[in-house]
Coordinates of C-alpha atoms in Angstrom, one line a residue:
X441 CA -149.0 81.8 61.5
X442 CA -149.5 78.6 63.4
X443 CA -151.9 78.8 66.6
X444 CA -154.8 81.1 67.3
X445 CA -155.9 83.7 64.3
X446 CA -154.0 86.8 64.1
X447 CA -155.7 89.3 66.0
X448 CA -156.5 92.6 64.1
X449 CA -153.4 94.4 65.5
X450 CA -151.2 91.5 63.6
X451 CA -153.7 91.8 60.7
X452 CA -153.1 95.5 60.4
X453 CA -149.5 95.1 60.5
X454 CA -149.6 92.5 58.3
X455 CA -151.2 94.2 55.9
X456 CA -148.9 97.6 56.5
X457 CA -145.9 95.8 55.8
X458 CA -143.8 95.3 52.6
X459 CA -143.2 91.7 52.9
X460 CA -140.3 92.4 51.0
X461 CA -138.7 95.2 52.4
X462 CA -140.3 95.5 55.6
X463 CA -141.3 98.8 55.2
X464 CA -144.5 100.2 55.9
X465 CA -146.7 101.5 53.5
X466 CA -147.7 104.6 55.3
X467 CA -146.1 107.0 57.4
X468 CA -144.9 104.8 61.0
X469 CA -146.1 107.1 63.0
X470 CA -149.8 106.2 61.4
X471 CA -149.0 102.8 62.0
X472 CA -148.2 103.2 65.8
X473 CA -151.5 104.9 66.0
X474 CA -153.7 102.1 63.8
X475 CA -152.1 98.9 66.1
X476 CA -153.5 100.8 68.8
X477 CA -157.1 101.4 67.1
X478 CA -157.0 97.8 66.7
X479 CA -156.1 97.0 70.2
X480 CA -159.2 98.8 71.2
X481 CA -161.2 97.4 68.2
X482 CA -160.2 93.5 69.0
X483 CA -161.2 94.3 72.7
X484 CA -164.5 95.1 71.7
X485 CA -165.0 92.8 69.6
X486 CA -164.2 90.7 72.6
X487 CA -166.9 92.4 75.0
X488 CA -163.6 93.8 77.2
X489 CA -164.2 97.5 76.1
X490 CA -166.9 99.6 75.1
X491 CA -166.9 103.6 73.8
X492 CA -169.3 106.0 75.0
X493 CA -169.1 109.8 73.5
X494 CA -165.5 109.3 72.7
X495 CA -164.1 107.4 75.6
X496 CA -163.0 103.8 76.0
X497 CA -164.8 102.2 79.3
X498 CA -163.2 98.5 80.4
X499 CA -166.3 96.9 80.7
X500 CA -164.9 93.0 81.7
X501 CA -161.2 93.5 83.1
X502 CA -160.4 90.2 83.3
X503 CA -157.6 89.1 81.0
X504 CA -158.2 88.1 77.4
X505 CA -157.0 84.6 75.9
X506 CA -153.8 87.2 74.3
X507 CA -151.2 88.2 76.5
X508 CA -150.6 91.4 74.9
X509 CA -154.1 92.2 74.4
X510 CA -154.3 91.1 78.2
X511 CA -151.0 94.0 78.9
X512 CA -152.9 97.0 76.9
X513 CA -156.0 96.1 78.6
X514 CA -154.5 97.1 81.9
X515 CA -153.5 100.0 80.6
X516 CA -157.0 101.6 80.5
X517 CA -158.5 102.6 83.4
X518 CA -160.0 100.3 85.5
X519 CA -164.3 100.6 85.7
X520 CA -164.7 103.8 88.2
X521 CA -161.2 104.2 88.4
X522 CA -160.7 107.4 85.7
X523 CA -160.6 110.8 87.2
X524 CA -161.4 112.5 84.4
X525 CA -164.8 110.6 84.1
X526 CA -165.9 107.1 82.4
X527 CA -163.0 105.6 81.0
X528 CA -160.4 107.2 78.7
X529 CA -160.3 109.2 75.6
X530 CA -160.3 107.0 72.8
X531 CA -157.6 109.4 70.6
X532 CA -155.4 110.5 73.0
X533 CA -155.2 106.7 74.3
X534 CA -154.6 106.0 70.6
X535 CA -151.5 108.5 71.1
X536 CA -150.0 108.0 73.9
X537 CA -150.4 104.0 73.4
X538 CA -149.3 103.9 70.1
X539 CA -145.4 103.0 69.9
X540 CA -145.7 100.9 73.1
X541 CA -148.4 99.0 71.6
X542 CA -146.8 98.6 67.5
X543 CA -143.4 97.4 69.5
X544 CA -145.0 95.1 71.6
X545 CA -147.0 94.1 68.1
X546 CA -143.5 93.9 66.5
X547 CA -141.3 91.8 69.0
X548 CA -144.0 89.1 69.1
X549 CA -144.5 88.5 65.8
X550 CA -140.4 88.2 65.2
X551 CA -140.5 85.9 68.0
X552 CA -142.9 83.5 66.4
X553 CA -140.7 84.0 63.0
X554 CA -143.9 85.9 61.5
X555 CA -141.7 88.7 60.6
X556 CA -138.0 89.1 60.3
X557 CA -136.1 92.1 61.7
X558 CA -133.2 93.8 60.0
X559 CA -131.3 96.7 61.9
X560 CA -129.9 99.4 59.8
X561 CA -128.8 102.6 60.6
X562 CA -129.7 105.9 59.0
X563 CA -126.4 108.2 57.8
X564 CA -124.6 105.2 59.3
X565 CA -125.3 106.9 62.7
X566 CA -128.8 106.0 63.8
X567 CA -130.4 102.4 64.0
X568 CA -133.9 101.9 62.7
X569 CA -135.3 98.4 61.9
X570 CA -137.3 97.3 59.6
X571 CA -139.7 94.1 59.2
X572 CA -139.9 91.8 56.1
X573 CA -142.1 88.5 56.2
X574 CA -140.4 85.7 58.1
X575 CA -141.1 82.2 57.1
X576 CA -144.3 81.8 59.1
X577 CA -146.0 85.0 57.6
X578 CA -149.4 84.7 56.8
X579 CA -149.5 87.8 55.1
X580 CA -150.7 86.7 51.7
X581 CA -153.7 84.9 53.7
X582 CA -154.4 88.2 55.4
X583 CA -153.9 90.3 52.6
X584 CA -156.6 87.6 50.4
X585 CA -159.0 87.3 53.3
X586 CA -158.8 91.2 53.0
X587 CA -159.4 91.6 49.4
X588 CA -162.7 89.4 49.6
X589 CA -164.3 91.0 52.2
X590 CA -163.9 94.5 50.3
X591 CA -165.2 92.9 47.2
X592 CA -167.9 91.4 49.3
X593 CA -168.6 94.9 51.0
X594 CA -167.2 93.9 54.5
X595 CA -170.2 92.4 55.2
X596 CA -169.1 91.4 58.8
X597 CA -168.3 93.6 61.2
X598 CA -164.5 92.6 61.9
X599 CA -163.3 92.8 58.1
X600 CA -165.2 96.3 58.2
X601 CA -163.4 97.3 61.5
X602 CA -159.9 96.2 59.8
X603 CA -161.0 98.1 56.4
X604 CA -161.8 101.3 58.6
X605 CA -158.0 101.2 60.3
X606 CA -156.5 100.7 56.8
X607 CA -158.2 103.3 55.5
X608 CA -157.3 105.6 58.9
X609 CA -153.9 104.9 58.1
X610 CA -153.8 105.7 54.8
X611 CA -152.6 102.2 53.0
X612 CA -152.4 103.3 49.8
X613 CA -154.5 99.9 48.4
X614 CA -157.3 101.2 50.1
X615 CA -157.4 105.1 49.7
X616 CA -156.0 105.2 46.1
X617 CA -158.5 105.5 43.3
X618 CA -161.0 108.2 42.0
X619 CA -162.7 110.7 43.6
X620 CA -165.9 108.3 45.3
X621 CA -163.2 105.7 46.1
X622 CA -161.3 108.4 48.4
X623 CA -164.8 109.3 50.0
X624 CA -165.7 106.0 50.5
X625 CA -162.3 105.1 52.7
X626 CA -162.5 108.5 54.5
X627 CA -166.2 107.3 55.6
X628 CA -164.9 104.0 56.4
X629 CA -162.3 105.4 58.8
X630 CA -165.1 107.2 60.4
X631 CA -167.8 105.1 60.8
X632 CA -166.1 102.7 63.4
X633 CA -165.0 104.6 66.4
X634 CA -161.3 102.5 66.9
X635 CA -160.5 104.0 63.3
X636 CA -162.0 107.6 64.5
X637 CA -159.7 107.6 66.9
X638 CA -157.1 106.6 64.5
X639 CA -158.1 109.0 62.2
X640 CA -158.3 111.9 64.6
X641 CA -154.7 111.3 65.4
X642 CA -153.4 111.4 61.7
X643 CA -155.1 114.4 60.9
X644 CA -154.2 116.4 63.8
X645 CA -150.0 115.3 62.8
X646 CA -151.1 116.1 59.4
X647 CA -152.1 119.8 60.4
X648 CA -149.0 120.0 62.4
X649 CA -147.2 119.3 60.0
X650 CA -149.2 122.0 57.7
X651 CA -148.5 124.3 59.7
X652 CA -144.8 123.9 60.2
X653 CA -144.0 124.5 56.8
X654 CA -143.8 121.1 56.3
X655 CA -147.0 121.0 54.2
X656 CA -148.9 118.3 54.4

């Protein structure tokens, strides 16, 4: 990826994705939600957003060097704008923000040949796309920088915050292992309020799901 670094939405992604068959390695619908914990999580880490008791407060609205970061920042509520109180709720921004912000994610890195896209269509009927590494992918970078800073116990606090929204959305790499491993990614996911907020949202589909007869 020539330019800037990825941001941690195009980190997450990058990690989510089969570079190979462009499919995610968790449910989508995770995904959506985890770009969007890491919209939230790369604005703070920016000083554009703060949390307080659950909500996400724009505390500098003025646009950040990313363009899309810059679009889903004015999406919050403006400072004393919200009519529900400070801010907005970090989860059910997470929700409503999530497929807008993945496909926003998505388009850009196709258009900077990151990723490829391939349209198929499910029962030869319905399109759906999917997103293998393009020839500017730095996904094996990502995925390396990654795997040192877990073996290094995400010593700073962006490869933590990118740890805590793999773990929210269930990458298989990071929640697979024995029983302390498992408890270790679930307190991962909660201990950084972006990948609460994640977390939050894949439980809740999760019980839905339970309770549909789905199981879960």
């Amino acid at each position: 990826m020539s330019g800037p670094a990825p941001t941690l939405p195009e980190e997450l992604l990058l990690l989510a994705l089969d570079p190979v068959r462009g499919k995610p390695y968790c449910r989508n619908s995770f995904l959506e939600y985890g770009v969007t914990g890491a919209v939230l999580a790369e604005l703070e880490l920016q000083g554009r957003v703060a949390e307080e008791r659950g909500r996400v407060v724009v505390v500098n609205p003025l646009d950040p060097p990313d363009p899309l970061l810059g679009v889903l920042l004015r999406a919050l509520p403006p400072p004393g704008k919200s009519r529900s109180g400070a801010g907005a709720s970090a989860q059910r921004w997470v929700r409503r923000s999530g497929r807008r912000a993945e496909g926003l994610y998505l388009d850009a890195l196709v258009e900077r040949g990151v990723l490829r896209r391939e349209t198929r269509r499910f029962l030869g009927l319905l399109p759906y796309h999917r997103h293998p590494a393009g020839p500017a992918s730095p996904a094996g970078q990502v995925r390396q920088r990654f795997e040192a800073s877990r073996a290094a116990g995400h010593p700073d606090r962006r490869g933590r915050l990118l740890a805590a929204l793999a773990a929210a959305v269930e990458l298989p790499s990071v929640r697979q292992g024995d029983r302390r491993t498992r408890a270790a990614a679930r307190a991962l996911a909660r201990g950084e309020w972006p990948a609460l907020a994640v977390h939050r949202n894949v439980r809740q589909d999760k019980a839905a799901q339970a309770g549909g007869g789905g199981g879960g």
